[in-house]
Coordinates of C-alpha atoms in Angstrom, one line a residue:
M1 CA 93.3 67.4 70.6
K2 CA 92.0 70.9 70.1
T3 CA 88.5 71.3 68.8
R4 CA 86.8 74.6 68.3
R5 CA 83.5 75.7 67.0
Y6 CA 82.5 79.3 66.2
S7 CA 79.0 80.7 65.8
T8 CA 77.6 83.9 64.5
D9 CA 74.0 83.1 65.7
V10 CA 74.3 82.7 69.5
H11 CA 70.5 82.1 70.0
S12 CA 70.3 79.1 67.7
E13 CA 73.8 77.7 68.1
T14 CA 73.9 77.6 71.9
P15 CA 72.2 74.1 72.2
A16 CA 74.5 72.8 69.4
L17 CA 77.6 74.1 71.2
Q18 CA 76.5 72.5 74.4
S19 CA 75.7 69.2 72.6
F20 CA 79.2 69.2 71.1
L21 CA 80.8 69.8 74.5
D22 CA 78.8 66.9 75.9
K23 CA 80.0 64.6 73.1
L24 CA 83.6 65.8 73.7
F25 CA 83.3 65.0 77.4
Q26 CA 81.9 61.6 76.7
W27 CA 84.7 60.9 74.3
C28 CA 87.3 61.9 76.8
D29 CA 85.6 59.7 79.5
D30 CA 85.6 56.7 77.1
N31 CA 89.2 57.1 76.3
K32 CA 90.3 57.8 79.9
L33 CA 91.5 61.3 79.1
A34 CA 91.2 64.1 81.7
G35 CA 89.7 67.3 80.5
A36 CA 90.7 70.8 81.9
P37 CA 87.6 73.0 81.6
Q38 CA 89.1 75.5 84.1
K39 CA 91.7 76.3 81.5
G40 CA 89.0 77.3 79.0
S41 CA 86.8 80.4 79.0
V42 CA 83.8 81.9 77.4
L43 CA 83.8 85.5 76.0
H44 CA 80.3 86.9 75.5
V45 CA 80.5 89.4 72.7
G46 CA 77.9 92.2 72.2
P47 CA 75.6 94.2 74.5
N48 CA 72.5 92.1 73.8
N49 CA 74.2 88.7 74.3
P50 CA 72.1 86.4 76.6
R51 CA 75.4 85.3 78.3
R52 CA 74.4 81.6 78.6
T53 CA 76.6 79.3 80.5
Y54 CA 78.4 76.2 79.1
K55 CA 79.4 73.1 81.0
F56 CA 82.0 70.5 80.4
G57 CA 80.5 67.5 82.2
S58 CA 79.5 68.9 85.6
T59 CA 82.0 71.8 85.5
T60 CA 80.9 75.2 84.4
I61 CA 83.3 76.9 81.9
P62 CA 84.2 80.3 83.4
S63 CA 83.0 83.4 81.7
L64 CA 85.3 86.4 81.2
T65 CA 84.8 90.0 80.3
E66 CA 88.1 90.3 78.4
L67 CA 90.4 87.8 76.8
R68 CA 94.0 87.8 75.7
D69 CA 94.9 85.9 72.6
L70 CA 98.0 86.1 70.4
G71 CA 99.3 89.0 72.6
I72 CA 96.2 91.1 72.1
Q73 CA 93.8 91.9 74.9
V74 CA 90.2 92.1 73.6
S75 CA 87.1 93.0 75.8
D76 CA 83.6 91.8 75.3
D77 CA 82.7 95.0 73.5
L78 CA 85.4 94.3 70.9
T79 CA 87.5 97.4 71.7
L80 CA 91.2 97.6 72.1
Q81 CA 91.1 100.3 74.8
D82 CA 92.3 97.9 77.6
H83 CA 95.0 96.6 75.4
Q84 CA 96.3 100.1 74.7
I85 CA 96.3 100.9 78.4
H86 CA 97.9 97.8 79.8
R87 CA 100.4 96.6 77.1
P88 CA 102.6 99.7 77.1
S89 CA 103.0 99.5 80.9
T90 CA 104.3 95.9 80.5
S91 CA 106.7 96.8 77.8
D92 CA 108.4 99.6 79.8
P93 CA 110.5 97.4 82.1
P94 CA 112.2 95.4 79.3
L95 CA 113.0 98.7 77.5
Q96 CA 114.4 100.2 80.6
S97 CA 116.5 97.1 81.1
L98 CA 117.8 97.4 77.6
R99 CA 118.6 101.0 78.1
A100 CA 120.4 100.4 81.4
A101 CA 122.4 97.6 79.8
N102 CA 123.3 99.8 76.8
L103 CA 124.5 102.7 79.0
G104 CA 126.2 100.5 81.6
I105 CA 127.9 98.0 79.4
R106 CA 127.9 98.5 75.7
Y107 CA 128.2 102.3 75.6
R108 CA 131.0 102.3 78.1
H109 CA 132.8 99.7 76.2
L110 CA 132.5 101.6 72.9
Q111 CA 133.7 104.8 74.5
S112 CA 136.8 103.3 76.1
C113 CA 137.8 100.4 73.8
E114 CA 140.7 100.8 71.3
S115 CA 140.7 99.9 67.7
V116 CA 142.4 96.7 66.7
L117 CA 145.1 96.7 64.1
A118 CA 146.3 93.5 62.5
N119 CA 147.6 92.6 59.1
T120 CA 145.3 89.6 59.0
L121 CA 142.2 91.9 59.4
E122 CA 143.5 94.2 56.7
S123 CA 143.9 91.2 54.3
V124 CA 140.2 90.4 54.8
Q125 CA 139.2 93.9 53.6
H126 CA 141.8 93.6 50.8
F127 CA 140.2 90.3 49.6
A128 CA 136.6 91.7 50.0
T129 CA 137.3 94.6 47.7
H130 CA 138.9 92.2 45.2
I131 CA 135.7 90.1 45.2
I132 CA 133.6 93.2 44.6
Y133 CA 135.6 94.1 41.5
N134 CA 135.3 90.6 40.2
R135 CA 131.5 90.4 40.5
D136 CA 130.7 93.8 39.1
R137 CA 130.5 93.5 35.3
K138 CA 131.4 97.2 34.7
L139 CA 134.4 97.0 36.9
R140 CA 135.5 93.6 35.7
S141 CA 136.1 95.0 32.1
V142 CA 138.6 97.6 33.2
V143 CA 142.1 97.1 34.5
R144 CA 141.9 96.3 38.2
P145 CA 143.3 99.2 40.3
C146 CA 145.5 98.9 43.3
Y147 CA 144.1 98.4 46.8
E148 CA 144.2 102.1 47.8
E149 CA 142.3 103.1 44.6
R150 CA 139.7 100.4 45.2
L151 CA 139.1 101.7 48.7
R152 CA 138.8 105.3 47.4
H153 CA 136.3 104.1 44.8
L154 CA 134.3 102.2 47.4
R155 CA 134.6 105.1 49.9
L156 CA 136.4 103.0 52.4
K157 CA 139.6 103.5 54.4
T158 CA 142.4 101.3 55.4
L159 CA 142.4 99.7 58.9
S160 CA 145.3 101.8 60.0
A161 CA 143.6 105.0 58.8
R162 CA 140.4 104.1 60.7
R163 CA 142.4 103.4 63.8
T164 CA 144.1 106.8 63.5
I165 CA 140.8 108.5 63.1
T166 CA 139.3 106.7 66.1
D167 CA 142.4 107.5 68.3
L168 CA 142.3 111.2 67.4
K169 CA 138.5 111.4 67.9
T170 CA 138.9 109.8 71.4
I171 CA 141.8 111.9 72.5
H172 CA 140.0 115.0 71.3
S173 CA 137.0 114.1 73.4
I174 CA 139.2 113.6 76.4
I175 CA 141.0 116.9 76.0
Y176 CA 137.9 119.0 75.4
G177 CA 135.7 117.3 78.0
Y178 CA 133.3 115.4 75.8
S179 CA 134.3 112.1 77.3
H180 CA 134.0 110.8 80.9
I181 CA 137.6 109.6 80.8
K182 CA 139.9 111.8 82.8
I183 CA 143.7 111.8 82.3
G184 CA 145.5 114.2 84.6
D185 CA 149.0 113.7 83.1
L186 CA 148.1 115.3 79.7
K187 CA 149.2 119.0 79.4
F188 CA 149.5 121.4 76.5
K189 CA 152.7 123.3 75.8
E190 CA 153.3 125.9 73.0
F191 CA 156.5 125.8 71.0
K192 CA 157.5 128.7 68.8
T193 CA 160.4 127.2 67.0
R194 CA 159.6 126.6 63.3
G195 CA 156.3 128.3 63.7
P196 CA 153.8 128.2 66.6
K197 CA 152.9 124.7 67.6
K198 CA 150.9 123.0 70.4
K199 CA 152.0 119.7 71.8
L200 CA 150.7 117.3 74.4
L201 CA 153.2 116.5 77.1
F202 CA 153.2 113.2 78.8
K203 CA 155.6 110.8 80.4
K204 CA 157.6 109.0 77.8
A205 CA 157.4 105.2 77.4
K206 CA 160.5 103.1 77.6
T207 CA 159.1 99.8 76.1
S208 CA 157.7 99.3 72.6
I209 CA 154.6 97.7 74.1
R210 CA 153.8 100.8 76.1
R211 CA 154.6 103.1 73.1
Q212 CA 151.8 101.3 71.3
S213 CA 149.3 101.9 74.0
F214 CA 146.4 104.2 73.4
L215 CA 147.7 107.3 75.3
H216 CA 151.1 107.4 73.7
R217 CA 149.9 106.4 70.3
S218 CA 147.1 108.9 70.1
A219 CA 149.0 111.8 71.7
S220 CA 151.8 111.4 69.2
K221 CA 149.3 111.5 66.4
F222 CA 147.6 114.5 67.9
N223 CA 150.9 116.4 68.2
S224 CA 151.5 115.8 64.5
L225 CA 148.3 117.7 63.5
P226 CA 148.5 121.3 62.4
T227 CA 147.7 123.8 65.1
N228 CA 144.5 125.1 63.4
I229 CA 143.1 121.5 63.6
Q230 CA 144.3 120.9 67.2
C231 CA 142.5 124.1 68.3
I232 CA 139.1 123.0 66.9
S233 CA 136.9 122.4 70.0
H234 CA 133.7 121.4 68.1
R235 CA 133.7 117.6 67.9
Q236 CA 132.0 117.2 64.6
K237 CA 134.2 119.9 62.9
F238 CA 137.3 118.2 64.2
L239 CA 136.0 114.8 62.9
N240 CA 135.3 116.3 59.5
E241 CA 138.8 117.7 59.3
I242 CA 140.6 114.5 60.2
N243 CA 138.4 112.5 57.9
D244 CA 139.4 114.7 55.0
R245 CA 143.0 114.6 56.1
F246 CA 143.2 110.8 56.2
D247 CA 141.0 110.2 53.1

C-alpha cells in the first residue's frame, strides 16, 4: 500500500503529517506488516523551511537535499541545475556503445554485404504495386498499366536494377578508394578497338556460381558502362549517372 500526503503549509501541516505516519505505523504493526522507513526520504523545499524531522515509529526518516523522481533530479531549491550536469554524463556511455556497435557491426555489414536477388522477392514488390493501384480511387478508374510502368509511376526500381546499382556503387567505391575493401587483382586496361574503352581485368571464373559472385558480377557490369561514366571519380556524380541510366 502506498499512501502519500502533500502539504503547501509546512508550519501547520507538520503535526498532521506526523500523526498520519504514527497511524500508518500502528496499522502496519497491527497487521504484522514490516515497514521500510529507510527507503523513504524527506525533501525540504524552500530557503525558509524549518526542516523538521519525521519518524516512522522509532526510526527517523532520512532527509535529502536532492531527490530523483521519474528520471528527473530535483534539488531543495527546485532548480534543475544538478539534473543538467549529471544526466548528460550518464547518457554518454550508452551512446558511445551504440556508436561503437554501429561502426563495428552494422556499418561494416552494410558496406560489404551484397544485394539479394530472387524471383520470390520481386513478386512481393509486384503484388504490392498491384494493391496500391487497387486502393487508389483515381488509379482504379484507369486501365491498370504493366509492372514496369507502375514502378515508374511510383518512382521505384526493379530488384535486379537495384542490385545492379548497388554493385556498381560498391565497385566504384573500391576502385576509387572510398571503401576500406582492397582487391589487389583488379586492374584497368585500355582498348582502342571500336573506340576507346576501359575494362577491368580479373581472373575469369569457370563455374556459374563463381560468375555470380560480387566481384565477377559487378566488374562485368562496370565494363559495360561508357568510358565517360567509368572515369567519374566523384561518388555522388557517379551514383546520379547510374541511377539515370537504370531508371
